[in-house]
Each structure stands twice: as structure tokens, then as C-alpha cells.
Amino acid sequence: YVGPDATLSVGIHPDQVPVSDPVIVIGDRCLINKGTAIVAHFAIEIGDDVWTGHFVYITDQNHGYEDLTVPISRQTMPERAVVVGDGSWLGFGSVVLPGARIGRHVTIGANSVVTGEIPDYSVAAGVPARVIRRYVDGEGWVRVDHTSI
């Protein structure tokens, strides 16, 4: 279900041929909540049973800023595919940036920014998002100690 206030956008103009086909894939039994925006230029794949909180932003493209003679709005960076695994939950206001790979059964905490890979069966939070809990067979859900890293 894509809520009435969600936005899905393939960021190309009408005469442009997409680099990949399909550009956005949304699995079965997903809930794309109010205010969520999915902006794809290349490839965004959302697995089955994924839910988003309100105001989540997912994109596979960003603007560059390096060339001072060209407005930022006209500079692009290379597109990088985004994957959100089956059964995951993206909390309120979270942002998923190009190249992010979120595993299966992952919780992304509210207002987190995902920039890299989040492994299966984990909870991640923060800016940038990092794993704070993970599931360990025989132990259950355990905290991840970042002070020893």
C-alpha cells in the first residue's frame, strides 16, 4: 500500500530512456507511509513486507557540488542502487542514500541516515546509521558495543 501522501518519482524527463528497467521495485505487502518520498534515477528495490514510518526519504542519486562554475542543481553524482531487504522497518524521518543496502528484518531508527550496508537481523540508528543491536543465534537480540571499535 502506498499512502495518499507518499511520492514515487523516477527522476528522468519524458524523452529519456531509463538506465535500468524497472527503476523502482516495491515488493508485496509493503506500507509506504505518509510523506514518504522515493526518488529513483537508476535502481531502488524494496523487498516484501517492508514498512516505512512517516516522512521517510529514499534515493539512489545525489547532486554534486565540486564544480564552482555549474549550479549544484545541474551537477549529478553517479547513481548507486539501493536495496531494502524483506521484512524491514524504516522509522519516522529516516533517510536512505545512494548505495545503501539494508538487509532482511532490519529496523532503522527514527531520523537515521543510512549511507552504507546494514546486515540482516539488526537494528541501526544515528547519523550515519550504525548497528546498535543484532540477532545472535542462541543469545537473541544483543547490544553492539561501539566503544571497543
Coordinates of C-alpha atoms in Angstrom, one line a residue:
Y1 CA 0.0 0.0 0.0
V2 CA 1.3 3.4 -1.0
G3 CA -0.3 6.1 1.2
P4 CA -2.1 9.0 -0.5
D5 CA 0.6 11.5 0.6
A6 CA 3.6 9.4 -0.5
T7 CA 5.6 10.3 -3.5
L8 CA 7.2 7.9 -6.0
S9 CA 9.4 9.5 -8.6
V10 CA 11.5 8.2 -11.4
G11 CA 13.8 11.2 -11.8
I12 CA 14.1 11.4 -15.6
H13 CA 12.5 13.5 -18.2
P14 CA 9.8 12.0 -20.5
D15 CA 12.1 11.6 -23.5
Q16 CA 14.9 10.0 -21.5
V17 CA 15.4 6.2 -21.6
P18 CA 16.0 4.7 -18.1
V19 CA 19.4 3.1 -17.5
S20 CA 17.7 0.1 -15.9
D21 CA 14.2 -1.4 -16.2
P22 CA 12.4 -1.4 -13.8
V23 CA 13.7 1.6 -11.9
I24 CA 11.6 1.2 -8.8
V25 CA 10.5 -2.2 -7.4
I26 CA 8.3 -2.5 -4.4
G27 CA 7.5 -5.9 -3.1
D28 CA 4.3 -7.5 -1.8
R29 CA 2.5 -6.3 1.4
C30 CA 4.6 -3.1 1.8
L31 CA 3.3 0.0 3.5
I32 CA 4.8 3.2 2.2
N33 CA 3.6 5.7 4.7
K34 CA 2.5 9.4 4.7
G35 CA 5.0 11.9 3.4
T36 CA 7.5 9.2 2.2
A37 CA 9.4 10.1 -0.9
I38 CA 11.1 7.6 -3.1
V39 CA 13.2 9.3 -5.9
A40 CA 14.9 6.9 -8.3
H41 CA 17.1 7.6 -11.3
F42 CA 18.8 4.1 -11.5
A43 CA 17.5 1.3 -9.3
I44 CA 15.7 1.1 -5.9
E45 CA 14.5 -2.3 -4.8
I46 CA 12.2 -2.6 -1.8
G47 CA 11.6 -6.2 -0.6
D48 CA 8.4 -7.8 0.6
D49 CA 6.7 -6.8 3.9
V50 CA 8.7 -3.5 4.2
W51 CA 7.0 -0.7 6.1
T52 CA 8.1 2.9 6.4
G53 CA 7.3 5.4 9.1
H54 CA 6.1 8.8 8.0
F55 CA 8.4 11.2 6.1
V56 CA 11.0 8.6 5.0
Y57 CA 13.2 9.6 2.0
I58 CA 14.9 7.0 -0.2
T59 CA 17.1 8.0 -3.2
D60 CA 19.7 6.5 -5.5
Q61 CA 21.1 9.8 -6.7
N62 CA 22.5 13.0 -5.2
H63 CA 23.8 16.3 -6.5
G64 CA 27.4 17.1 -6.8
Y65 CA 28.9 20.4 -5.7
E66 CA 32.6 20.2 -6.8
D67 CA 32.4 22.4 -9.9
L68 CA 32.1 26.0 -8.8
T69 CA 31.1 27.2 -12.3
V70 CA 28.0 24.9 -12.5
P71 CA 25.0 25.3 -10.2
I72 CA 24.6 22.5 -7.8
S73 CA 21.2 21.7 -9.2
R74 CA 22.8 20.8 -12.6
Q75 CA 25.6 18.6 -11.1
T76 CA 25.0 14.9 -10.5
M77 CA 26.9 12.2 -8.9
P78 CA 27.0 8.6 -10.2
E79 CA 23.8 6.7 -9.4
R80 CA 24.1 3.8 -7.0
A81 CA 21.5 1.2 -6.5
V82 CA 19.6 1.0 -3.2
V83 CA 18.2 -2.2 -1.7
V84 CA 15.9 -2.6 1.3
G85 CA 15.5 -6.2 2.4
D86 CA 12.4 -8.2 3.2
G87 CA 10.6 -7.6 6.4
S88 CA 12.4 -4.4 7.3
W89 CA 11.1 -1.2 9.0
L90 CA 12.3 2.3 8.2
G91 CA 11.5 4.6 11.2
F92 CA 10.0 8.1 11.0
G93 CA 12.1 10.6 9.1
S94 CA 14.8 8.2 8.2
V95 CA 16.9 8.9 5.0
V96 CA 18.3 6.2 2.8
L97 CA 21.1 7.5 0.5
P98 CA 22.6 6.1 -2.7
G99 CA 24.4 2.8 -2.4
A100 CA 22.7 1.8 0.9
R101 CA 22.0 -1.9 1.3
I102 CA 19.6 -2.7 4.2
G103 CA 19.4 -6.4 5.0
R104 CA 16.4 -8.5 5.9
H105 CA 14.4 -8.0 9.1
V106 CA 16.2 -4.7 9.9
T107 CA 14.9 -1.8 12.0
I108 CA 16.2 1.7 11.1
G109 CA 15.7 4.1 14.0
A110 CA 13.8 7.3 13.6
N111 CA 15.7 10.2 11.9
S112 CA 18.6 7.9 11.0
V113 CA 20.6 8.4 7.8
V114 CA 21.7 5.1 6.1
T115 CA 24.8 5.5 3.9
G116 CA 26.2 2.0 3.7
E117 CA 25.4 -1.6 4.4
I118 CA 23.2 -2.7 7.4
P119 CA 23.4 -6.5 7.8
D120 CA 20.4 -8.9 8.2
Y121 CA 18.7 -9.1 11.6
S122 CA 19.9 -5.9 13.1
V123 CA 18.8 -2.6 14.5
A124 CA 20.6 0.6 13.3
A125 CA 20.3 4.2 14.3
G126 CA 22.1 7.5 14.1
V127 CA 23.7 9.8 11.6
P128 CA 25.2 7.9 9.9
A129 CA 23.2 4.9 10.9
R130 CA 25.2 2.2 12.6
V131 CA 24.2 -1.2 14.1
I132 CA 23.3 -0.9 17.8
R133 CA 21.7 -4.4 18.2
R134 CA 21.9 -7.6 16.2
Y135 CA 20.4 -11.0 16.5
V136 CA 22.7 -13.8 17.6
D137 CA 21.6 -17.4 17.4
G138 CA 21.3 -18.9 20.9
E139 CA 21.6 -15.5 22.5
G140 CA 18.8 -13.4 20.9
W141 CA 19.0 -9.7 20.4
V142 CA 22.3 -8.3 21.8
R143 CA 23.7 -4.8 22.0
V144 CA 26.6 -3.9 19.9
D145 CA 29.4 -2.2 21.8
H146 CA 30.9 0.6 19.7
T147 CA 33.3 1.7 22.4
S148 CA 35.7 -1.1 21.7
I149 CA 35.8 -0.3 17.9

